[in-house]
Short mmCIF file of C-alpha atoms in Angstrom, two decimals:
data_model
loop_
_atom_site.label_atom_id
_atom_site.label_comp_id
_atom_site.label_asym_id
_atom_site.label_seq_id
_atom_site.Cartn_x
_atom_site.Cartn_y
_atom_site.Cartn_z
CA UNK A 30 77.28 151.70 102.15
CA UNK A 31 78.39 151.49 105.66
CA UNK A 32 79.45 148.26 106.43
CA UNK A 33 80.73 147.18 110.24
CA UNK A 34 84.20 146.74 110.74
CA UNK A 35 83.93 143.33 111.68
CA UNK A 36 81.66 142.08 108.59
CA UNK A 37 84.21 143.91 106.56
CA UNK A 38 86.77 141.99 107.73
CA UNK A 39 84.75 138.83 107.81
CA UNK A 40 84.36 139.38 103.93
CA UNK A 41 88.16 140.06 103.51
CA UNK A 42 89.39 136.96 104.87
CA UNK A 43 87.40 134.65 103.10
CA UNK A 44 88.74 136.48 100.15
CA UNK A 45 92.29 136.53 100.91
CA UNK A 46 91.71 133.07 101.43
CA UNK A 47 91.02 132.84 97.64
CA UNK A 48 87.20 131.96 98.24
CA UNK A 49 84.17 133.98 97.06
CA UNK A 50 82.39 136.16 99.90
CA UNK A 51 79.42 139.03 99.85
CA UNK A 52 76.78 140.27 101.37
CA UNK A 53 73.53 139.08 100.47
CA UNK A 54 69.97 139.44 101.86
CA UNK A 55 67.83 141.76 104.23
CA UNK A 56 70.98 143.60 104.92
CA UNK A 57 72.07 144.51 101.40
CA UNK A 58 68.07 145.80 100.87
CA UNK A 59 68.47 147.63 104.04
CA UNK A 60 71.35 149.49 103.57
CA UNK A 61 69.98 151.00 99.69
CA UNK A 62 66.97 151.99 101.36
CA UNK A 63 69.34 154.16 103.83
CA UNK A 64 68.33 151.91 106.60
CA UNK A 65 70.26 150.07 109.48
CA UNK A 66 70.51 146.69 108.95
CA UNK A 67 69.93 144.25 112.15
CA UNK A 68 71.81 141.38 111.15
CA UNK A 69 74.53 140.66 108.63
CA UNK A 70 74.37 137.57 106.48
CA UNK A 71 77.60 136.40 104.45
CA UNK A 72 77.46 133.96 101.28
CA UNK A 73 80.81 132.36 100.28
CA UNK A 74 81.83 129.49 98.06
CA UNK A 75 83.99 128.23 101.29
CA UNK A 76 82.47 125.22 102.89
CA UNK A 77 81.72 125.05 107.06
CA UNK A 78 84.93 123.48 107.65
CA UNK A 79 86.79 126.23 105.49
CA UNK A 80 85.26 128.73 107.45
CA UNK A 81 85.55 127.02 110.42
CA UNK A 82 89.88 126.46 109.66
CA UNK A 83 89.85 130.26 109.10
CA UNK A 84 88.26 132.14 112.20
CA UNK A 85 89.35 131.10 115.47
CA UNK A 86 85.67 131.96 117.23
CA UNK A 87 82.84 130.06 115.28
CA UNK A 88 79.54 128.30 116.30
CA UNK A 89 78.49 125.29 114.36
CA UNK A 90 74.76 127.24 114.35
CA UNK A 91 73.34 125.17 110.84
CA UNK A 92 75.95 122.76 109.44
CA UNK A 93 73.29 121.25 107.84
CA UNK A 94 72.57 123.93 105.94
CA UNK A 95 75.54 124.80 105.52
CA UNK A 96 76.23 127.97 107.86
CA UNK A 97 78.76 128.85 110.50
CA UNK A 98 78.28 131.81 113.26
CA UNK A 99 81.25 133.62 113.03
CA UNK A 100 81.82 135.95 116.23
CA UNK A 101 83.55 139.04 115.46
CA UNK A 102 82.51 141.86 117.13
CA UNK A 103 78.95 140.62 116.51
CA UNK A 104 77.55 137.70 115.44
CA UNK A 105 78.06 136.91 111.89
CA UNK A 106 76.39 134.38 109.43
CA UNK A 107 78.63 133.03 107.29
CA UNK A 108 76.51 130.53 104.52
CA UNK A 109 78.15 128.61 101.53
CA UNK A 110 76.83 128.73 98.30
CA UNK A 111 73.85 126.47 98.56
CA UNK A 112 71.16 125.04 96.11
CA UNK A 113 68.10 123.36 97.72
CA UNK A 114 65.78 120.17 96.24
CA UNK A 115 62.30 120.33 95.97
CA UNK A 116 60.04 121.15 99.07
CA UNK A 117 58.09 118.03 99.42
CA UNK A 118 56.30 119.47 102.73
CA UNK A 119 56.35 123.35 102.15
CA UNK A 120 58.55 123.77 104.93
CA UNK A 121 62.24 122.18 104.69
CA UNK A 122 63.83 121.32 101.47
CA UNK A 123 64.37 117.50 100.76
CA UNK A 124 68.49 118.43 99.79
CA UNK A 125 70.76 121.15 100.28
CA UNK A 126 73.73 121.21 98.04
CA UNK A 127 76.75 122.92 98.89
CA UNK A 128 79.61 124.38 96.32
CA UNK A 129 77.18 125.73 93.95
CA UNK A 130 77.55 129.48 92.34
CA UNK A 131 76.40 132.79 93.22
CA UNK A 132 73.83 132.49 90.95
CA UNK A 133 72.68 129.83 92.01
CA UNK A 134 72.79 130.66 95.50
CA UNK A 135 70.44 133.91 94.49
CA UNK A 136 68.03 132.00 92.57
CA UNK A 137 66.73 130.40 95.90
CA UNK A 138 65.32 133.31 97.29
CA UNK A 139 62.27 134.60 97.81
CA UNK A 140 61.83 138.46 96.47
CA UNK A 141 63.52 139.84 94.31
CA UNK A 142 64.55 142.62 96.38
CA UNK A 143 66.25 140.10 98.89
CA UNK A 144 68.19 138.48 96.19
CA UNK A 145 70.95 141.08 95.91
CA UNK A 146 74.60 140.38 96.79
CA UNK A 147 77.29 142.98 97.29
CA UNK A 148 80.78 142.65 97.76
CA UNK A 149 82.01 145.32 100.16
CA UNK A 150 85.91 144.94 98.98
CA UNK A 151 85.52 146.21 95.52
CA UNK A 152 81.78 147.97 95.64
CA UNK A 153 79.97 145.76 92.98
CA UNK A 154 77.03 144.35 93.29
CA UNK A 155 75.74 141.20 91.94
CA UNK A 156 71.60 141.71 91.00
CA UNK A 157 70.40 139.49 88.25
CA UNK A 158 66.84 139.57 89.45
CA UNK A 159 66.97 143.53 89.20
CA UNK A 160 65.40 144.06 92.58
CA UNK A 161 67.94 147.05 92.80
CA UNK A 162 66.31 148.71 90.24
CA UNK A 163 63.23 148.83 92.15
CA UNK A 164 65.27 149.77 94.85
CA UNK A 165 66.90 152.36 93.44
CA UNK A 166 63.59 154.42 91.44
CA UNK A 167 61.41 153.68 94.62
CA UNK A 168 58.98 152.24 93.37
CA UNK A 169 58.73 148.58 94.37
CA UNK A 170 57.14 145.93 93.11
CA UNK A 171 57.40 143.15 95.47
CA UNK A 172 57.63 140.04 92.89
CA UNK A 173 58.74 136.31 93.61
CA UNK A 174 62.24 135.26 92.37
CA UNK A 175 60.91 132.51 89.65
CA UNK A 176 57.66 131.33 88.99
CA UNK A 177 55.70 132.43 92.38
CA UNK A 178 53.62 128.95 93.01
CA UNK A 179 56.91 127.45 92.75
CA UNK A 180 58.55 129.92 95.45
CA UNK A 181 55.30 129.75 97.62
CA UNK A 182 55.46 125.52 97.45
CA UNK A 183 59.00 125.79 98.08
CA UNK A 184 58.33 127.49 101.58
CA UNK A 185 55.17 128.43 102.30
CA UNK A 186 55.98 131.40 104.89
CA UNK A 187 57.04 132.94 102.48
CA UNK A 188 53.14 134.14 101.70
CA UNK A 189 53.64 135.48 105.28
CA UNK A 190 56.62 137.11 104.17
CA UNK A 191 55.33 139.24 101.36
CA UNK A 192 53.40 140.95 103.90
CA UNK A 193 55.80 141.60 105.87
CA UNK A 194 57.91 142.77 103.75
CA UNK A 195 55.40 144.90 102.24
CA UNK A 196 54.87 146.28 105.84
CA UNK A 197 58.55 146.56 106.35
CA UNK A 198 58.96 148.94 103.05
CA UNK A 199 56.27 150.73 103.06
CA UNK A 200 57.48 154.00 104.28
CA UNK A 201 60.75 153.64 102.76
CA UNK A 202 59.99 153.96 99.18
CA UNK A 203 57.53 156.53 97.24
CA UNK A 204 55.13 153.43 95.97
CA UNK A 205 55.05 149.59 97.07
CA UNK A 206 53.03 147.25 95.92
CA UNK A 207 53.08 143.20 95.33
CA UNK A 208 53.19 141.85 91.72
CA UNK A 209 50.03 141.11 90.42
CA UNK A 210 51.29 137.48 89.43
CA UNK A 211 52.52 137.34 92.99
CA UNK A 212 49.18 138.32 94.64
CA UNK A 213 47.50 135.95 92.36
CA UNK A 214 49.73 133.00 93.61
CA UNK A 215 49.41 133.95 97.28
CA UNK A 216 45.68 133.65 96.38
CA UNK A 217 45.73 129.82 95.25
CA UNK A 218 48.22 128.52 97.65
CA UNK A 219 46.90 130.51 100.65
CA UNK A 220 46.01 127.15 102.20
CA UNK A 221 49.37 125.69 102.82
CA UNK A 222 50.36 128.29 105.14
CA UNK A 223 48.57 126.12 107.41
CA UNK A 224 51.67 123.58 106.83
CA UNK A 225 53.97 126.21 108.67
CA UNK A 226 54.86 125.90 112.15
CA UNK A 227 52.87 128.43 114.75
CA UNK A 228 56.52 129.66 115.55
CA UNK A 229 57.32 130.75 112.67
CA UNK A 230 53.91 132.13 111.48
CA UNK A 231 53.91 134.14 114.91
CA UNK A 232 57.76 135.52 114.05
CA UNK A 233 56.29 136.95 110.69
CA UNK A 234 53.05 138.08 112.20
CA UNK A 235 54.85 140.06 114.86
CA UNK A 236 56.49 141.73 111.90
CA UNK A 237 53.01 142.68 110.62
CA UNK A 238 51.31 144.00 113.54
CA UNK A 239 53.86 146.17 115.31
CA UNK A 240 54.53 148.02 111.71
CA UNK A 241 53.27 151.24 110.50
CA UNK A 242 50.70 149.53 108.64
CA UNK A 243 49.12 146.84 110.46
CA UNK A 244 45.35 146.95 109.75
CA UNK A 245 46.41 147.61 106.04
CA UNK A 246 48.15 144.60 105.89
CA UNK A 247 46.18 142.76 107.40
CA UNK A 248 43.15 143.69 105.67
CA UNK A 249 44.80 142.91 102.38
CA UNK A 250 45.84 139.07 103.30
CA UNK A 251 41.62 138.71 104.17
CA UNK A 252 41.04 139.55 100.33
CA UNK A 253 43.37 137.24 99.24
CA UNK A 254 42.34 134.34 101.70
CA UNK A 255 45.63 134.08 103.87
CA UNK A 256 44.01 136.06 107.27
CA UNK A 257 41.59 133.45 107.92
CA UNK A 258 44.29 130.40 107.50
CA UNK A 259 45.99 131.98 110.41
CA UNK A 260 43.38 134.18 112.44
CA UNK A 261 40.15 132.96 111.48
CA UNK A 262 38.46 134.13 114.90
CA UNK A 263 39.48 137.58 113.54
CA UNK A 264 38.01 136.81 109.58
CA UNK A 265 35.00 135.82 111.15
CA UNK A 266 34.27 139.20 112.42
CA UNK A 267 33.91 140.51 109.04
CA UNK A 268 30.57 141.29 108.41
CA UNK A 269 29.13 141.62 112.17
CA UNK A 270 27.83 145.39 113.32
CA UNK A 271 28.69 147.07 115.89
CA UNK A 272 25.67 148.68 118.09
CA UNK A 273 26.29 152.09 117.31
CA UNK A 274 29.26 152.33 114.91
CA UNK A 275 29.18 152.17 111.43
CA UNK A 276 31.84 149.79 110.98
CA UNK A 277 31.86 146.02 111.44
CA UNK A 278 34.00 143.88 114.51
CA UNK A 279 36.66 143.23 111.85
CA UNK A 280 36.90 146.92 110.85
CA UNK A 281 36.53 148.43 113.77
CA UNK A 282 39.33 145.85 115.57
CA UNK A 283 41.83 147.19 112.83
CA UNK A 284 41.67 151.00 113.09
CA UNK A 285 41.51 150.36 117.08
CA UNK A 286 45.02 148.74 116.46
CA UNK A 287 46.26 151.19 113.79
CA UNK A 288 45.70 153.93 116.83
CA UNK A 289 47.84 152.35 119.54
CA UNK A 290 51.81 152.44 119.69
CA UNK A 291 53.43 149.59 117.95
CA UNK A 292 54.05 147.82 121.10
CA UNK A 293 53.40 143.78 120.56
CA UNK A 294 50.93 143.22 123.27
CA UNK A 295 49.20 146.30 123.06
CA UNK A 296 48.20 145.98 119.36
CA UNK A 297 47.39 142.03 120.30
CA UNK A 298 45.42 143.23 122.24
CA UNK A 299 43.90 146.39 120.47
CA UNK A 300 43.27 143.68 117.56
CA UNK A 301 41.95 141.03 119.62
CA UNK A 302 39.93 143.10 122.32
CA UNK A 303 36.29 142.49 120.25
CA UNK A 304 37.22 138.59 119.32
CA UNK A 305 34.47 137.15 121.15
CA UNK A 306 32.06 140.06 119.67
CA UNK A 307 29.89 137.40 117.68
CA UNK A 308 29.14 135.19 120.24
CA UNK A 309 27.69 138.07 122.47
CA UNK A 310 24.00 139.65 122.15
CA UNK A 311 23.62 142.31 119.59
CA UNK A 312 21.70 143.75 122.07
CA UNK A 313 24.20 143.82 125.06
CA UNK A 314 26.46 146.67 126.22
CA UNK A 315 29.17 147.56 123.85
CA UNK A 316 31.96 147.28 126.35
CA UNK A 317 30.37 145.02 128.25
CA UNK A 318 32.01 143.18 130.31
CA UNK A 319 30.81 139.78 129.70
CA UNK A 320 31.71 140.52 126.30
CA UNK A 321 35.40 141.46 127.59
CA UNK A 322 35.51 138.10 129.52
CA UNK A 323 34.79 135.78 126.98
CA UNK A 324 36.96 138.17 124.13
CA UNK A 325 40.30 137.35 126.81
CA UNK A 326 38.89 133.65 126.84
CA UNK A 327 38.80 133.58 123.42
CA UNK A 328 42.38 135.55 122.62
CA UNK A 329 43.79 133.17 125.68
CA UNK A 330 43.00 130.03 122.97
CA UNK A 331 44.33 132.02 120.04
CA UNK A 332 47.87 133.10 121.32
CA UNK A 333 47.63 129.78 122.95
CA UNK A 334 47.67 128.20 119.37
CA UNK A 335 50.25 130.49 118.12
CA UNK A 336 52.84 129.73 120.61
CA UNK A 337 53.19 133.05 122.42
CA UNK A 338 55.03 133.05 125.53
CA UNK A 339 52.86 132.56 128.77
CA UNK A 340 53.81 136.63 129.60
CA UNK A 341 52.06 137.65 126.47
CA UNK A 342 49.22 135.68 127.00
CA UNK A 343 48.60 136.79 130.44
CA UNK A 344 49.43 140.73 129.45
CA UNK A 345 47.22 140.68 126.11
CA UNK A 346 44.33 139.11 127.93
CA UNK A 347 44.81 140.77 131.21
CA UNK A 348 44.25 144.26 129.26
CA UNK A 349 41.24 142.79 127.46
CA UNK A 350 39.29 141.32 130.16
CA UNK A 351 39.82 144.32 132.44
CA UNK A 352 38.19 147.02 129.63
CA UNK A 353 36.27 149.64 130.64
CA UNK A 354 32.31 149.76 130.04
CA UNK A 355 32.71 153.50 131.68
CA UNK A 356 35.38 155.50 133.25
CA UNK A 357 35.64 155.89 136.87
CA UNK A 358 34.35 159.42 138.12
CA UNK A 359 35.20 159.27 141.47
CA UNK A 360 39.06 159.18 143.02
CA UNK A 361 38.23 155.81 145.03
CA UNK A 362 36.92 154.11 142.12
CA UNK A 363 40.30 155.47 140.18
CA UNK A 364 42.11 153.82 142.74
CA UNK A 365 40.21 150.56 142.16
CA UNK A 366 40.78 150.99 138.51
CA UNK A 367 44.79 151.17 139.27
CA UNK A 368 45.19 148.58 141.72
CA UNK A 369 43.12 146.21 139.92
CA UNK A 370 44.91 146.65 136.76
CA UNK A 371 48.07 147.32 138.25
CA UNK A 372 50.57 150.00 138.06
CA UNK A 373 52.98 148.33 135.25
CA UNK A 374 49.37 148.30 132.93
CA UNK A 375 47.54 150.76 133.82
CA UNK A 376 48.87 152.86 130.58
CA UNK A 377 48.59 150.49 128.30
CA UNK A 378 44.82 149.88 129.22
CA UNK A 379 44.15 153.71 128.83
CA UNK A 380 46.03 154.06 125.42
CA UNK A 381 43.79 150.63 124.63
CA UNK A 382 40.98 153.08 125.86
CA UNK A 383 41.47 156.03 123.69
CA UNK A 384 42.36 154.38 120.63
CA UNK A 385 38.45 152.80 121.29
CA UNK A 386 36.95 155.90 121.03
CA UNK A 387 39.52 157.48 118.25
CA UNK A 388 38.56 154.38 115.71
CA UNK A 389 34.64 155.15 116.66
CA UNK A 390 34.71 158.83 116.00
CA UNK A 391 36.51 160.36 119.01
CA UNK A 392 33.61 161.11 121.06
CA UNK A 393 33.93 160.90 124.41
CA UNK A 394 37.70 162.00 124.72
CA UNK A 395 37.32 165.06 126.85
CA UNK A 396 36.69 162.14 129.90
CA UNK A 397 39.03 159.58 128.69
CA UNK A 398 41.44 162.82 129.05
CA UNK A 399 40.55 163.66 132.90
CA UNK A 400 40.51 159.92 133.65
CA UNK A 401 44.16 160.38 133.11
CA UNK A 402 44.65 163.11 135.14
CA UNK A 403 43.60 161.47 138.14
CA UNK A 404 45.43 158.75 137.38
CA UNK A 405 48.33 160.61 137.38
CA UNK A 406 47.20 161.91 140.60
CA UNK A 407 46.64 158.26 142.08
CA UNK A 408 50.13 157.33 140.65
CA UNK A 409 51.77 160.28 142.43
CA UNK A 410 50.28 160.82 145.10
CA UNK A 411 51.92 157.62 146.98
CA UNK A 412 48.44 156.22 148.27
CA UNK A 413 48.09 152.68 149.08
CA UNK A 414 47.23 150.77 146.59
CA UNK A 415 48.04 147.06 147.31
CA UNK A 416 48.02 145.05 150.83
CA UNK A 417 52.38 145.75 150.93
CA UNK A 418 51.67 149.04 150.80
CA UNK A 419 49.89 149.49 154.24
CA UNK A 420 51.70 151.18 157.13
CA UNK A 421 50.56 147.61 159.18
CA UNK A 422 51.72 143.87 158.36
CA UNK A 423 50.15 140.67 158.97
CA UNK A 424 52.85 140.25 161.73
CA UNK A 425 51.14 143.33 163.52
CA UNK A 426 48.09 141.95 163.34
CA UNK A 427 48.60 138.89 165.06
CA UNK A 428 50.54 140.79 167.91
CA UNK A 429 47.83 143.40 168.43
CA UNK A 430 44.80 141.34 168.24
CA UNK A 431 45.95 137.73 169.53
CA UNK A 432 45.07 135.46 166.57
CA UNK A 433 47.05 133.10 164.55
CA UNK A 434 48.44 133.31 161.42
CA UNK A 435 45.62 131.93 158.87
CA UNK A 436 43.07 133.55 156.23
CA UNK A 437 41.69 135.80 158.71
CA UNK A 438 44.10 138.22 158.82
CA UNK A 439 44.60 138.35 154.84
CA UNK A 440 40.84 139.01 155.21
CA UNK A 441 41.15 141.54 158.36
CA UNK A 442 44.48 143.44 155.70
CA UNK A 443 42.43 143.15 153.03
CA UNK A 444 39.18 145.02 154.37
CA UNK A 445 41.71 147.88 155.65
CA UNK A 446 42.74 148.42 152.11
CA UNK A 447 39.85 148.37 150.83
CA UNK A 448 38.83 151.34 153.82
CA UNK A 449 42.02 153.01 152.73
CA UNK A 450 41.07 153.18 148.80
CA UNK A 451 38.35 155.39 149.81
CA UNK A 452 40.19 157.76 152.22
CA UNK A 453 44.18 157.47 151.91
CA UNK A 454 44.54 159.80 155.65
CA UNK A 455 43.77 155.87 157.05
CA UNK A 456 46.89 154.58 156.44
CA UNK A 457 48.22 155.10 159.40
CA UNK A 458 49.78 153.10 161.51
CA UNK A 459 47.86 153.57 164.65
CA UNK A 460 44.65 154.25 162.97
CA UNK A 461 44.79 150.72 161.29
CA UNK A 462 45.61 148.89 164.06
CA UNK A 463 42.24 150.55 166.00
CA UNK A 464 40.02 149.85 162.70
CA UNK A 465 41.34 146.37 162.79
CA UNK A 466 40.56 145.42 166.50
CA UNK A 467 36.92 147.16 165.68
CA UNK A 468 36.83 144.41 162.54
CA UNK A 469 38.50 141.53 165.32
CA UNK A 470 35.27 142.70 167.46
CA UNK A 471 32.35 142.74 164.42
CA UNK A 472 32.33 146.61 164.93
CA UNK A 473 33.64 147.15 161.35
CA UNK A 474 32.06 148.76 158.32
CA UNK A 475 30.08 145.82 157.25
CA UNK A 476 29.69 147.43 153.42
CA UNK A 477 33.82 146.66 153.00
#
């Protein structure tokens, strides 16, 4: 195991200092699955103000809960021993007690897997619950540490967390599954995930959909009742046909996502592009776009209600409102397409685009293709594609034609782009300056 200088030494000291230290957690799992571990976590018998006498550089990041931040050449969590009371809300324990064993300490987690501790000094590794055995055959069996109702009332994210868990192994080991016991309890307590804070749902959920294995995962918590406590807008769409796919919404929404890249906001909104799909007319368009606009209206409310940032709100249901019912044949409309989208999304909304017609069969990919070819053309080429972009400013316009600053000469810049979309030779200096006096005089092309 490769362990980072600085967590090394972290683990030494305490030590030396004749208390008991390892490694325990995500990172321990990690590292026997050959993977790279993004934080380092740090159990000890010391208590916060031992740790805090011993390292000069330390953050005060959970007394409470008994851990201390220590800064090394990263940041390092450094937890005592703890032992928590009973979880009278499913969220926060009503105790923590410090100065209690290993053991102990291990016997409050909640997988097996994640209840490993390794000392990096001597090698050994401390694994009562045998989650390294799973570990080390591959085959894992994702099973509760205890009696699972009691770990699910305990902290009820933690039904969130098999799933991502499962998500996060998946491709690490030859066969993953979750305990059938486990399952079972995730079934009966699915409710009290509602108990959880949207923040820290929307922390595991990220997990979920920007894995390998998104629409597997999430398909699986909709059998077992935990999808609909948390997306039931999504659950909803089970069961609803699509004009001219064989699949339902709820379906079809999953293997859209499982085409796209695992970037957040593109598989939000890959998975949330069809939300408002029952509330539209089984007769209408399938890409419709009054379908699109309510589907962003209705994603809007959802990330809304799962506290995601106001960027990933406006990005998720920027892409979905602005779908495509067909693609643009012509190079004005392509330049349309692109400066309406913009240049930063324009990619994702094509990738959106193909994985649409990949999850319904693949047809029509031979003009998704040459739709981006001429965007790549648009995107090269240096046309004009926003107001800034004009050779002409609004300053010019007032010199040239005599008016005042106001909305007129937005409109008068505005109506030149919108010239220019259509034939990019315009933008010209000159040439826009005698197009707008002809606009100034009512001489303009009317149709703009």
């Amino acid at each position: 195991m490769e362990i980072p200088q600085g967590v090394f030494e972290t683990v030494k000291k305490l030590q030396e200092a004749g208390y008991e230290a390892y490694l325990v957690g995500g990172a321990v799992r990690d590292v026997l699955l050959g993977l790279t571990p993004q934080d380092w976590d740090v159990a000890t018998s010391a208590l916060p103000q031992d740790v805090m006498r011993l390292f000069p550089k330390t953050v005060p990041t959970g007394l409470k809960f008994g851990t201390v931040t220590v800064i090394a050449e990263m940041p390092i969590e450094v937890t005592a021993f703890r032992r928590e009371g009973r979880y009278l809300d499913g969220r926060k324990p009503s105790e923590v007690r410090l100065g209690v064993t290993l053991l102990e300490d291990l016997s409050r987690r909640d997988f097996t897997v994640n209840a490993i501790a390794f000392d990096p000094v001597t090698g050994q590794y401390v694994d009562p619950f045998r989650g390294m055995e799973d570990l080390a055959n591959g085959r894992v069996k994702i099973k509760t540490v205890g009696e699972p109702h009691r770990v699910f009332r305990d902290d009820a994210l933690r039904l969130l967390r098999a799933f991502s868990l499962f998500a996060k192994l998946h491709y690490h080991v030859a066969e993953i599954d979750i305990a059938e016991d486990t399952i079972s309890a995730i079934r009966q307590e699915a409710e009290s995930i509602r108990r959880i804070s949207a923040e820290r749902i929307q922390m595991e959920l990220n997990k979920i959909i920007t894995s390998a294995i998104p629409h597997i995962c999430l398909e699986r918590m909709a059998t077992v009742g935990l999808l609909q406590q948390i997306l039931p807008e999504l659950y909803n769409s089970r069961g609803i046909g699509q004009q001219g796919l064989g699949e339902d919404a709820f379906n079809y929404s999953l293997s859209v996502m499982s085409y796209t890249s695992p970037k957040l906001e593109l598989r939000l909104a890959a998975l949330l592009h069809r939300a408002a799909h029952f509330r539209c007319s089984p007769t209408s368009d399938f890409q419709g776009v009054c379908c699109a606009a309510e589907s962003a209206a209705l994603a809007r409310d959802i990330l809304a209600r799962l506290k995601y940032s106001n960027h990933t709100i406006a990005t998720v249901t920027h892409l979905i409102a602005n779908q495509l019912s067909a693609f643009p044949a012509r190079m004005p409309e392509v330049r349309r397409l692109v400066r309406k989208v913009g240049q930063e999304h324009i990619s994702a909304l094509l990738e959106l685009e193909k994985a649409k017609l990949l999850a319904a069969g693949g047809r029509g990919l031979e003009d998704w293709e040459l739709l981006v070819k001429r965007v790549e053309q648009v995107m090269a080429s240096g046309d004009a594609l926003t107001v800034q972009e004009l050779q002409i400013r609004g300053s010019d316009i007032i010199k040239t034609l005599g008016i005042g600053p106001g909305p007129e000469v937005g409109r008068i810049l505005n109506r030149l782009l919108d010239m220019v979309l259509d034939r990019p030779q315009l933008n010209e200096r000159d040439a826009l300056l005698s197009i707008a006096q002809k606009l100034k005089d009512g001489e303009g092309d009317r149709r703009m």
